[in-house]
Coordinates of C-alpha atoms (C1' of nucleotides) in Angstrom, one line a residue:
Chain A
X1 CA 0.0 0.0 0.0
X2 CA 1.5 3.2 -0.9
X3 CA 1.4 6.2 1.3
X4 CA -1.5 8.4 1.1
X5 CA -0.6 11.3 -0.9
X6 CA -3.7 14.4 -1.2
X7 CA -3.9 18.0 -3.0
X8 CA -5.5 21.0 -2.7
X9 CA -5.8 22.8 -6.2
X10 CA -7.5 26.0 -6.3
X11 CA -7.6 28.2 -9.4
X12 CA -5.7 31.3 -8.3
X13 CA -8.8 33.4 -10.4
X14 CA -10.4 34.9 -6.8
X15 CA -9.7 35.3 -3.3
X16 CA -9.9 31.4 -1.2
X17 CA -13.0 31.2 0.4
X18 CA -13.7 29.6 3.2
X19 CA -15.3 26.5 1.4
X20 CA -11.8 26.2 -0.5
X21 CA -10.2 26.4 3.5
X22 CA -12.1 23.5 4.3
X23 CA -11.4 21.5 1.6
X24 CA -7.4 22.5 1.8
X25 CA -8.1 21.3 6.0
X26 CA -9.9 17.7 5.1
X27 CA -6.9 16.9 2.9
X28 CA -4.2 18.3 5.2
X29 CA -5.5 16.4 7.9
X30 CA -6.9 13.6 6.1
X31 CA -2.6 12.5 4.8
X32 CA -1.5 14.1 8.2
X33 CA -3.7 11.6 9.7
X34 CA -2.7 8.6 7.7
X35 CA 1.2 9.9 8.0
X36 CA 1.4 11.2 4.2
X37 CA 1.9 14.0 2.7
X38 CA -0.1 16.9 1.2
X39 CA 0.1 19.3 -1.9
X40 CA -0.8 22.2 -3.4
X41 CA -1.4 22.8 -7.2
X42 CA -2.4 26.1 -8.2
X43 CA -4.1 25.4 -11.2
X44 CA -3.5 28.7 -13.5
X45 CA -4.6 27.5 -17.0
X46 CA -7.5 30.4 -17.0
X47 CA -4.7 32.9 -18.4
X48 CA -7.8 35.6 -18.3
X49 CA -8.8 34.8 -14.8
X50 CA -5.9 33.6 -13.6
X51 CA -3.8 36.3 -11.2
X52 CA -0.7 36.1 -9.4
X53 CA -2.2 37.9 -6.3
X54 CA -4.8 35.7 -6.0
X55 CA -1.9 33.3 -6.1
X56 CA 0.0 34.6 -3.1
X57 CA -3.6 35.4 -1.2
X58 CA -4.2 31.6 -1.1
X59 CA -0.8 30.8 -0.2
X60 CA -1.4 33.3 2.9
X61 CA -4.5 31.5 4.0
X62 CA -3.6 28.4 3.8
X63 CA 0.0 29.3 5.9
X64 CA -2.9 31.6 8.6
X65 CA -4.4 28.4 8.9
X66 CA -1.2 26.5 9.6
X67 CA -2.2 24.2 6.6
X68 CA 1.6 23.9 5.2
X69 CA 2.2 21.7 2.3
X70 CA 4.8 19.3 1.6
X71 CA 7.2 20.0 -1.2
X72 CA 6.9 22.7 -4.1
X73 CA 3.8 24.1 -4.9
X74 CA 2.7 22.6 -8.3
X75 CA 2.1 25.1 -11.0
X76 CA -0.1 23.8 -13.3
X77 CA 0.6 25.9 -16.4
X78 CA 4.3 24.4 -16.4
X79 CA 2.7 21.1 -17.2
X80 CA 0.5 21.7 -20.2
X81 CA 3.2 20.5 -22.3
X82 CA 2.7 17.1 -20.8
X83 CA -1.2 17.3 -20.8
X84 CA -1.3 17.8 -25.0
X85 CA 1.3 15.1 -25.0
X86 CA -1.3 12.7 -23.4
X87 CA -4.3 14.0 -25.5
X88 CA -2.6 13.2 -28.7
X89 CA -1.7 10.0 -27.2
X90 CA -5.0 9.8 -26.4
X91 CA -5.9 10.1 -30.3
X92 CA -3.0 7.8 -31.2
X93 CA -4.7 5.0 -29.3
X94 CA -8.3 5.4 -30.5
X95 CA -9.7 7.2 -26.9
X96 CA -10.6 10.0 -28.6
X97 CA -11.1 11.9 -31.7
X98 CA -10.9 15.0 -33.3
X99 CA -14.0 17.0 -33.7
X100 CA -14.8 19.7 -36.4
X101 CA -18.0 20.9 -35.5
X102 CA -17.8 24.8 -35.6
X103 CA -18.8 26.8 -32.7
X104 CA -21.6 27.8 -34.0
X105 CA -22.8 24.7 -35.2
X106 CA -22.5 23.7 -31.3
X107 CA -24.7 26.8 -30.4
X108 CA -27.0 25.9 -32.4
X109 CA -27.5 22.3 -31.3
X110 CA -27.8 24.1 -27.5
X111 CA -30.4 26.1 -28.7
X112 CA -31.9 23.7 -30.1
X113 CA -31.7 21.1 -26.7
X114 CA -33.1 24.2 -24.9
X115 CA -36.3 24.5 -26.7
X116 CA -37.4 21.1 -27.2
X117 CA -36.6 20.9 -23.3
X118 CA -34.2 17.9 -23.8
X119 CA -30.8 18.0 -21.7
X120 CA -28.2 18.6 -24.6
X121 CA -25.4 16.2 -25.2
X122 CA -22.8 16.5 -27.9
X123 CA -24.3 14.4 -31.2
X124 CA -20.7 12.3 -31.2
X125 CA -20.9 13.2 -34.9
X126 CA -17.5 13.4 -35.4
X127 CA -16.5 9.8 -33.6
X128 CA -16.8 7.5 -36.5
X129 CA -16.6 10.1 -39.3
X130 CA -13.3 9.7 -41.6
X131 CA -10.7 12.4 -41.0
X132 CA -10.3 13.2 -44.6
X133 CA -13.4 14.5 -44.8
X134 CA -12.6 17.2 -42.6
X135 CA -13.3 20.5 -43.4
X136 CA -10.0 22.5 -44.4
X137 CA -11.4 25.7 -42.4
X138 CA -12.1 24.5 -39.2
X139 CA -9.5 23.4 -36.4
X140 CA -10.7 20.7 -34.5
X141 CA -11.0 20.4 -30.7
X142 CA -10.0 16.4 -29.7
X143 CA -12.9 15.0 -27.8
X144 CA -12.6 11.7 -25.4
X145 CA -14.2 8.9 -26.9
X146 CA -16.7 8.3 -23.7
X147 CA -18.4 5.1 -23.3
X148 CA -22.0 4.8 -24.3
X149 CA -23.4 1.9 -23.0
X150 CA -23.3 0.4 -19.5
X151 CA -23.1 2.2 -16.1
X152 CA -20.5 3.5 -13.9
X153 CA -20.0 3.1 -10.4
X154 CA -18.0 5.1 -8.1
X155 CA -16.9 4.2 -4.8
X156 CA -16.8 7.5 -3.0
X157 CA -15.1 7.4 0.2
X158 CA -17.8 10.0 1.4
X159 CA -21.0 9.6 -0.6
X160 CA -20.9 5.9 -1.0
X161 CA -22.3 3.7 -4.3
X162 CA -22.3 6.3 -6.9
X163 CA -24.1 5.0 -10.2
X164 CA -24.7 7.0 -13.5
X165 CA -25.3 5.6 -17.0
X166 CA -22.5 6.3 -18.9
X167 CA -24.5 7.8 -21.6
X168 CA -25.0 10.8 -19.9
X169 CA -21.6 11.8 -20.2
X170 CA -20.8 13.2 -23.6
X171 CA -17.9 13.1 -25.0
X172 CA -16.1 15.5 -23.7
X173 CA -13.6 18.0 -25.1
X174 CA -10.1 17.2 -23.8
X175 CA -8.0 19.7 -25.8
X176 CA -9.3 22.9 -27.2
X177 CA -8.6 23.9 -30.6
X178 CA -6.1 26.3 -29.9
X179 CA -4.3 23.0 -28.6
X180 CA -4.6 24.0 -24.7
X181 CA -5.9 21.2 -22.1
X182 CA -9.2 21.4 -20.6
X183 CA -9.9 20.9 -16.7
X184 CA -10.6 16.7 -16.4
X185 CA -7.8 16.4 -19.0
X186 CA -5.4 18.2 -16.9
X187 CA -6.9 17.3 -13.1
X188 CA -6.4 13.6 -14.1
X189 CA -2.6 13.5 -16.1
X190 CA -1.4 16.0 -12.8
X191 CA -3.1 13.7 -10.6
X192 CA -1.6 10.9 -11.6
X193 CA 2.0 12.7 -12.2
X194 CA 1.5 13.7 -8.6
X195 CA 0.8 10.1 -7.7
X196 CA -2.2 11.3 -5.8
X197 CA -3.4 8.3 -3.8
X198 CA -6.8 10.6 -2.4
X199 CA -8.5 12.6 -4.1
X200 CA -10.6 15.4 -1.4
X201 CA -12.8 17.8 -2.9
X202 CA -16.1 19.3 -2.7
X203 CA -19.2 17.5 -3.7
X204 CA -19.5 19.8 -7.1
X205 CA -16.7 18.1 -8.7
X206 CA -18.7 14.3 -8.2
X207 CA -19.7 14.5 -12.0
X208 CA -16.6 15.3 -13.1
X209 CA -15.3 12.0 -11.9
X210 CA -16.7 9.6 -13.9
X211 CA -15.0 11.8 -17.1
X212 CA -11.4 11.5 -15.1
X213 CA -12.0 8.0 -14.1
X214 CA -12.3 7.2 -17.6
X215 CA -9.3 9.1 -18.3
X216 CA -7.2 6.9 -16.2
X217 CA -8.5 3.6 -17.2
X218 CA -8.0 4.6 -21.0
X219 CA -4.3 5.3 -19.8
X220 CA -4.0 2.2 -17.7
X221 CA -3.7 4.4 -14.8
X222 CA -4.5 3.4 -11.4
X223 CA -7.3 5.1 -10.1
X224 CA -7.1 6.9 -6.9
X225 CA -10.2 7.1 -4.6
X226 CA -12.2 10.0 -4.4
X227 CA -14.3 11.4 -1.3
X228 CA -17.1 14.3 -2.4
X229 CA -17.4 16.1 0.8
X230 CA -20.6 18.5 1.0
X231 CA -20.8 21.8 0.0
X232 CA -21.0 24.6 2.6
X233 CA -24.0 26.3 1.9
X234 CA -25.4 30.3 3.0
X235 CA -27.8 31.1 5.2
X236 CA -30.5 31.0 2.3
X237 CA -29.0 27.1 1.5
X238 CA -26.8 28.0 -1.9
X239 CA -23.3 27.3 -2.6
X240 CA -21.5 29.5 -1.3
X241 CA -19.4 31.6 -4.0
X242 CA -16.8 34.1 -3.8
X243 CA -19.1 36.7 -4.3
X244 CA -20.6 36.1 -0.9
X245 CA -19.8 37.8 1.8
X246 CA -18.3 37.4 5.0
X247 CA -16.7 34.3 2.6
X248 CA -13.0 34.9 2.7
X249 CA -10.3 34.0 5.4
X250 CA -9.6 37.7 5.9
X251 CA -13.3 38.7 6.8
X252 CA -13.1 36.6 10.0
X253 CA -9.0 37.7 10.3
X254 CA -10.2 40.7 10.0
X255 CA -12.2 40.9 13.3
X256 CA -10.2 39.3 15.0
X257 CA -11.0 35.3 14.5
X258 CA -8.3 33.1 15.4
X259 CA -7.0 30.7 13.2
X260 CA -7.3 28.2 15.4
X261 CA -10.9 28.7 16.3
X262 CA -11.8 28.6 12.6
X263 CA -10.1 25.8 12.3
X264 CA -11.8 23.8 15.3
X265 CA -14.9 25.9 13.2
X266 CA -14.3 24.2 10.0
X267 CA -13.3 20.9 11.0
X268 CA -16.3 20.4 12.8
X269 CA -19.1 21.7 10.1
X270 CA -19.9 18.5 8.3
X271 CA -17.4 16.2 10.4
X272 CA -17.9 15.2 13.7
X273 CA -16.2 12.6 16.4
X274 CA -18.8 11.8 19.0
X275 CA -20.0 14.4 21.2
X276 CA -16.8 16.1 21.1
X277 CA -16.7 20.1 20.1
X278 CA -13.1 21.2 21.0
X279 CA -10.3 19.8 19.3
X280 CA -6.6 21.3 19.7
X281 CA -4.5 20.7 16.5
X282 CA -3.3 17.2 17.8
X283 CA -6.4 15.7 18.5
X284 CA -7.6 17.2 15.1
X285 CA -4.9 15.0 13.2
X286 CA -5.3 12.2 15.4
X287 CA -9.0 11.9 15.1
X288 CA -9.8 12.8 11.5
X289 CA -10.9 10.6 9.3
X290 CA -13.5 10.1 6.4
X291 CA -16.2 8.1 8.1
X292 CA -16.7 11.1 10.2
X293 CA -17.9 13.3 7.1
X294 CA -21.7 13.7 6.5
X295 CA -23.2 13.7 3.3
X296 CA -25.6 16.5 3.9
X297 CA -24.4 20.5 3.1
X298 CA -24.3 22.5 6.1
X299 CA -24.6 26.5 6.5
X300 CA -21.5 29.0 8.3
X301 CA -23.3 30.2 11.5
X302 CA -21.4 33.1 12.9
X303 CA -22.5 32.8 16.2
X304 CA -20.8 29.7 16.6
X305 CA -17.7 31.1 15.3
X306 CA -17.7 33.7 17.8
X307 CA -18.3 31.4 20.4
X308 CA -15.6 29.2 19.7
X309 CA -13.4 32.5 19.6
X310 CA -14.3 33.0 22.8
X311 CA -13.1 29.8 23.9
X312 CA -9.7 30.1 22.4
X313 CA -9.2 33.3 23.3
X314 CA -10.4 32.5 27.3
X315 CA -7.9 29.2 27.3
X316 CA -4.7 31.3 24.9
X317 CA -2.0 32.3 27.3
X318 CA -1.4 35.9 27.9
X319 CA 2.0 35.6 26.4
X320 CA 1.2 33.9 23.3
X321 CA -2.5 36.0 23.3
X322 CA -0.5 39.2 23.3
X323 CA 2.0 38.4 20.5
X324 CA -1.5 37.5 18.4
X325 CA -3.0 40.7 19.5
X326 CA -0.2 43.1 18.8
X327 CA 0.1 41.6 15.3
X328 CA -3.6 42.0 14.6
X329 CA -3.6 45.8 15.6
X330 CA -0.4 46.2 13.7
X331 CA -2.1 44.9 10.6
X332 CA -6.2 45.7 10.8
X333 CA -6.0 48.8 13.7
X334 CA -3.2 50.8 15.0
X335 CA 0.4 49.6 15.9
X336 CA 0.4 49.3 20.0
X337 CA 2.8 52.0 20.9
X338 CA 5.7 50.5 23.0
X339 CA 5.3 52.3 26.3
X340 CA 1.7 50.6 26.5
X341 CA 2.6 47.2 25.7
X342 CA 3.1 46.0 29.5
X343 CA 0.1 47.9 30.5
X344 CA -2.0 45.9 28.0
X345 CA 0.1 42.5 28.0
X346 CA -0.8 42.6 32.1
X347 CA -4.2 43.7 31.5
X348 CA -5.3 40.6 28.9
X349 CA -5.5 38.8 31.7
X350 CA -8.9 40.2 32.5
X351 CA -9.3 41.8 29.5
X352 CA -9.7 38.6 27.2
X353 CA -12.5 37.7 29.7
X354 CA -15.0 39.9 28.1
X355 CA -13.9 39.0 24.4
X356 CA -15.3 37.3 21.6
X357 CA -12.4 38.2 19.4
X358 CA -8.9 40.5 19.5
X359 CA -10.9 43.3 18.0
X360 CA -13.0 43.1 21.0
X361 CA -9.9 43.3 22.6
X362 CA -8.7 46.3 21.0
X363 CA -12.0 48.2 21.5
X364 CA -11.8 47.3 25.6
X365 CA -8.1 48.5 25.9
X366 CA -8.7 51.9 24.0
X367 CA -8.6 53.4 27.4
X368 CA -5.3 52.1 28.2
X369 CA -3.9 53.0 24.0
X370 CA -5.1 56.4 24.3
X371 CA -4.1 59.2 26.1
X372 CA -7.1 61.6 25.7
X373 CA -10.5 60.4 27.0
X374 CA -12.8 61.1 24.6
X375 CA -16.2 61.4 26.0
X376 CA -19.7 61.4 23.8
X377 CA -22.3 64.0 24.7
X378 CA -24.7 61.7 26.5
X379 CA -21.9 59.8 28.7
X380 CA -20.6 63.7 29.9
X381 CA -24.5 64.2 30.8
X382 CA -23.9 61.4 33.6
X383 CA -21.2 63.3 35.5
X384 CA -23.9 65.7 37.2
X385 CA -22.7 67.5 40.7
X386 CA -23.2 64.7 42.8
X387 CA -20.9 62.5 40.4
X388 CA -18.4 65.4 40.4
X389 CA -18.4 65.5 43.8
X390 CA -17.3 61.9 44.4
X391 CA -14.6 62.4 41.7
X392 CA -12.9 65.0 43.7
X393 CA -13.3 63.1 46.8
X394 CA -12.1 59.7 45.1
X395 CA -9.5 62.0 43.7
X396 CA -8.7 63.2 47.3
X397 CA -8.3 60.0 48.8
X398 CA -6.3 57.9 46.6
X399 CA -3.7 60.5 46.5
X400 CA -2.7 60.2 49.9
X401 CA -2.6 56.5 49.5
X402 CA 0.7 54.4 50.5
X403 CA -0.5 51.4 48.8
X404 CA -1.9 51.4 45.5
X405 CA -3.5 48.3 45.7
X406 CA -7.5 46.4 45.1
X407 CA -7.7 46.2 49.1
X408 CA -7.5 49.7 49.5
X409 CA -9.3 51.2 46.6
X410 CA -12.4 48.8 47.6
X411 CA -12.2 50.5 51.1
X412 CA -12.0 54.1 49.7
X413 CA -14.6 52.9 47.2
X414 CA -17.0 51.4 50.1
X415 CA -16.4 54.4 52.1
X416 CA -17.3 56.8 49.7
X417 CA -20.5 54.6 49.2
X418 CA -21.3 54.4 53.0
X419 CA -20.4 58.0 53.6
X420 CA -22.7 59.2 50.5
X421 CA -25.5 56.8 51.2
X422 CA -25.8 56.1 47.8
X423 CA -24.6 52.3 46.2
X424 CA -22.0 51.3 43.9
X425 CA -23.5 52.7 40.2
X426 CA -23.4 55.9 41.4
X427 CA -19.6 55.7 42.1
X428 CA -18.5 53.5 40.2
X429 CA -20.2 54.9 36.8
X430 CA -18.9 58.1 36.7
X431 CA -15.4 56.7 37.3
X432 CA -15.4 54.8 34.7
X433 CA -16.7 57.4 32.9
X434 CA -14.1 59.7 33.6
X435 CA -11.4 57.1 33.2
X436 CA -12.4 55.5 30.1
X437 CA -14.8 57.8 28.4
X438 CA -17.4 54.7 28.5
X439 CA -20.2 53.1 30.4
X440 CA -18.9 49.4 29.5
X441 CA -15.8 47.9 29.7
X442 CA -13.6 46.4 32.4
X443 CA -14.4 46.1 36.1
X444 CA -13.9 49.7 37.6
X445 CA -10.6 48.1 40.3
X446 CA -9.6 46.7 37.0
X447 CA -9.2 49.6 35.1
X448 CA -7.9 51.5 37.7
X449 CA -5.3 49.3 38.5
X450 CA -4.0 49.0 35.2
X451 CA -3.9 52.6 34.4
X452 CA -2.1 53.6 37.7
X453 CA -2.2 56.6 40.3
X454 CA -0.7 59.2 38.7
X455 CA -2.7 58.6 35.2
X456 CA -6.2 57.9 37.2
X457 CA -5.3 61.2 39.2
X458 CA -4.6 63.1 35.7
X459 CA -8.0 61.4 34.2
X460 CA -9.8 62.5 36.9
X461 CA -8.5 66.4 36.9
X462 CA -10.5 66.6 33.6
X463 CA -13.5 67.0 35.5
X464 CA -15.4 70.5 34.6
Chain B
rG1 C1' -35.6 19.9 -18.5
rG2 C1' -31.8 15.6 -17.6
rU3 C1' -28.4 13.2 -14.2
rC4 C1' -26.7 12.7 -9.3
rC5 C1' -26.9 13.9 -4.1
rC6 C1' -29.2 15.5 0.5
rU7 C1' -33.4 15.8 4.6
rU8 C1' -32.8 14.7 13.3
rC9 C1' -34.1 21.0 17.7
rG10 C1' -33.2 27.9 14.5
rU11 C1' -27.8 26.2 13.5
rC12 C1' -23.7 22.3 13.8
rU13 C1' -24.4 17.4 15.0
rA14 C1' -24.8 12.2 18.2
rU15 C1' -27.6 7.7 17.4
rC16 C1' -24.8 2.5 13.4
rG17 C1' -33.3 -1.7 14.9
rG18 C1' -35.1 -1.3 21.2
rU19 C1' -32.8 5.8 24.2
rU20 C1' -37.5 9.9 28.6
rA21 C1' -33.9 11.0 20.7
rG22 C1' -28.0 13.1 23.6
rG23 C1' -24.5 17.3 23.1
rA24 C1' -22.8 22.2 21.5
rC25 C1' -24.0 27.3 19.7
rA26 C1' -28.0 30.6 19.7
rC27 C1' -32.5 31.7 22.6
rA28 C1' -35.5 32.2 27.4
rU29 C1' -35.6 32.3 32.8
rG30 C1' -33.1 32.4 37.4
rG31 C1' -28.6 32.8 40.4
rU32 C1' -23.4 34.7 41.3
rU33 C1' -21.2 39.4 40.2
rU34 C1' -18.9 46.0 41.7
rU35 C1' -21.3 48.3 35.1
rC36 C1' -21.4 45.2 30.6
rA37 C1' -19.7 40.5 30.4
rU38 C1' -17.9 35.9 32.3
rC39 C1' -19.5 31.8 35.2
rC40 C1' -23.4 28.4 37.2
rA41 C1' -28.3 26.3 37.1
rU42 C1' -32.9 25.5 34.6
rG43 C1' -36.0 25.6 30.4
rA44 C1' -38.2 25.7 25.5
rA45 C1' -36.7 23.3 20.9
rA46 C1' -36.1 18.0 16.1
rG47 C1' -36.6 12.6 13.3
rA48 C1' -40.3 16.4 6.0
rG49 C1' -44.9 13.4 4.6
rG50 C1' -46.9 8.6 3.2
rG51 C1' -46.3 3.5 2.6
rG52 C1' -43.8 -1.0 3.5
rU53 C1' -40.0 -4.8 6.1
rU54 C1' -39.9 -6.1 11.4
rC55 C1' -42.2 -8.2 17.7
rG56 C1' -40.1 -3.2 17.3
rA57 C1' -38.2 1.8 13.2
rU58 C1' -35.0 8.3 13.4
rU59 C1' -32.1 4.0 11.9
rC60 C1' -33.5 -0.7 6.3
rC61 C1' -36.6 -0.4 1.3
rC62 C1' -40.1 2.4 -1.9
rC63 C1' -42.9 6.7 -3.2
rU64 C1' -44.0 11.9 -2.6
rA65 C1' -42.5 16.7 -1.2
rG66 C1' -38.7 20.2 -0.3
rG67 C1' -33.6 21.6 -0.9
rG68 C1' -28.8 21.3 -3.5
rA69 C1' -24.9 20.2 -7.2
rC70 C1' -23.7 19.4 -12.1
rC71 C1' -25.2 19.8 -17.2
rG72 C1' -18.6 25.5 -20.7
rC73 C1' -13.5 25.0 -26.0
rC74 C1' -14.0 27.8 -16.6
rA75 C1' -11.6 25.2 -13.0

RNA sequence: GGUCCCUUCGUCUAUCGGUUAGGACACAUGGUUUUCAUCCAUGAAAGAGGGGUUCGAUUCCCCUAGGGACCGCCA
């Protein structure tokens, strides 16, 4: 048995989406599961579509993701060379033929198909037609000589027994008449070039199969299996395209998903192992396999996302949680200014309580990143005399503190309450106010521990 | 229209003929709490419909309905 080889192979002609991640994930951890190895083939033969920043944006993702994969990446364009070599072989051996029909005569039969309402299939007309009766005028495309009668059966790792009559699959065009490769031409000679032992890949391509299949057995290529996983479908139950949004990796980086969280996301939307719900990256390679896949599409829910942020955030170490943070303000916000980085690396500790994701993060420590306060209209309403009175009392009191610690701003805190017969709101929210410029946010000892004496005392001399 | 696939709480799913149909997210309620959260507890919530097979079907088979994918000289 040789060792389980898989591929990813995007077509570099739009930003990855996150039904492209998924696939790239089963495969990864489907050969790292099984001790193989995984590759990448961007597959660039679109030369209108085809861009080299689309390219490097999937090359990103996948390394965001941690999906890394083994060897060179495999540019398909280098090969077509090989894939017009094996079409004419193709023709040498009778598996195909070429085809002189002229474009419009196709059109025409399409047309046709469409008004009678009868599914179109190419009329074979050229397959037993002598060459020399070609027309002089017309380059032919080569067509694959498919089978007519019988069925097929494929054995998908995923969706099970597979059967289609083979005469719904026309013969298909294998090499365009300006002599370039099509798709199942090229998917099939790379494949096998690759020595692909799995082939992973969304359930859209299951048709597609039977044409490659056939590829390899006219070749005498052994066939590697296949496993259609489902599609991940919108909210309103449709493929989801690259048009969609929220669709791409860097919409979730964006706000601040983790890359792990998405990937616990991912791995368990249309896979599951028991009851379980959290899986680190070692249990994810451990316990992956393909019996685990459903066959049914499933839809992104944000929400559980977000939740699953939250956990990863709650159970990331400070340390590590800070290095994360710093590069996502440094990319999507502001670059942490150095004299505030211990300030907020000693602060994540209750700051990454109340966050769903690093932007929440970000928007929570804005009080410790910015020097000015910046209060709205309706907050500044709150600090009425009362509220500026305990200011300037608070203010009083923790300036001729020896110890700036929780134990005694609770009792200067408790006393002010006890003394004003009042309870905690009314001290606590004009602090906070004053301190942060917002109703929300940390708990008040919090913030004013992290921010310090002499910065609180400053915050609070704004009063008016 | 043709071919193929799918169908368990709102969502992701467990169940591999016998369960009070379980879990997670979301939601609701209550509790903890020094705001908002967190956290804890509790609750509501599902086998598309109809036939079979069987002592017994969510589970196996068929039909219907609904949904989806594919049907390019794109990949």
């Amino acid at each position: 048995m040789s060792k389980v080889a898989t591929r990813f192979a995007p077509s570099p002609t739009g930003a990855l989406h996150i039904g492209g991640v998924r696939t790239a994930l089963f495969n990864w951890l489907y050969s790292k599961n099984q001790n193989g190895t995984f590759h990448l083939r961007i597959e660039d033969t679109d030369k209108e579509r085809s861009k080299e920043e689309h390219k490097i944006q999937i090359i990103n993702s996948l390394e965001w993701m941690g999906i890394k994969h083994d060897g060179e990446e495999y540019i398909q364009s280098k090969k077509i060379d090989e894939h017009v070599k094996i079409a004419k072989k193709l023709l040498e051996t009778g598996h195909a033929y070429k085809c002189y029909c002229s474009t419009e005569e196709i059109e025409e039969q399409k047309k046709r198909a469409k008004q009678k309402k009868i599914p179109y299939v190419y009329n074979r007309k050229w397959r037993d037609i002598s060459e020399d009766q070609a027309p002089k005028d017309i380059k032919p495309v080569i067509r694959f000589k498919s089978k007519i009668k019988g069925t097929s059966l494929l054995k998908d790792l995923v969706q099970g027994n597979v059967e289609i009559e083979n005469n719904t699959i026309e013969d298909f065009i294998i090499l365009r008449k300006d002599e370039t490769p099509t798709y199942n031409l090229s998917a099939s000679v790379d494949d096998h070039n690759m020595e692909m032992t799995h082939i992973i890949r969304g359930d859209d391509h299951k048709i597609n199969t039977f044409k490659q299949i056939q590829i390899y057995e006219a070749l005498g290529w052994s066939i590697p299996q296949f496993a259609h996983i489902p599609l991940i479908h919108t909210i309103d139950g449709k493929k989801l395209s690259k048009r969609d949004n929220a669709s791409t990796l860097e919409d979730y980086s964006k706000i601040g998903i983790l890359p792990e969280s998405l990937r616990n996301y991912l791995l368990r939307l249309g896979w599951s192992y028991k009851d379980k719900e959290i899986f680190n990256l070692d249990e994810s390679i451990k316990l992956f396999n393909l019996e685990g896949i459903g066959k049914s599409p499933s839809k992104l829910d944000m929400s559980r996302i977000l939740s699953l942020n939250e956990y990863y955030i709650k159970n990331t170490d400070e340390n590590i949680l800070y290095k994360k943070l710093k590069q996502y303000c440094e990319i999507y916000k502001e670059k942490i200014k150095e004299e505030k980085e211990n300030t907020i690396k000693n602060s994540l500790t209750f700051l990454k309580n109340k966050a769903k994701t690093l932007e929440d993060i970000f928007n929570n420590s804005k009080y410790i990143l910015n020097d000015e306060v910046i209060f709205s209209e309706k907050d500044k309403e709150l600090i009425n005399d009362e509220a500026k009175k305990i200011i300037y009392l608070f203010k009083e009191k923790i300036s001729i503190i020896k110890v700036f610690d929780r134990n005694n701003l609770e009792k200067i805190i408790n006393g002010l309450i006890e003394s004003k017969n009042t309870n905690f709101k009314s001290v606590g929210q004009p602090l906070r106010i004053m301190l942060t410029g917002s109703k929300f946010g940390p708990g008040i000892y919090d913030i004013i521990l992290s921010l310090g004496k002499n910065e609180v005392i400053k915050r609070l001399g704004n009063i008016g």
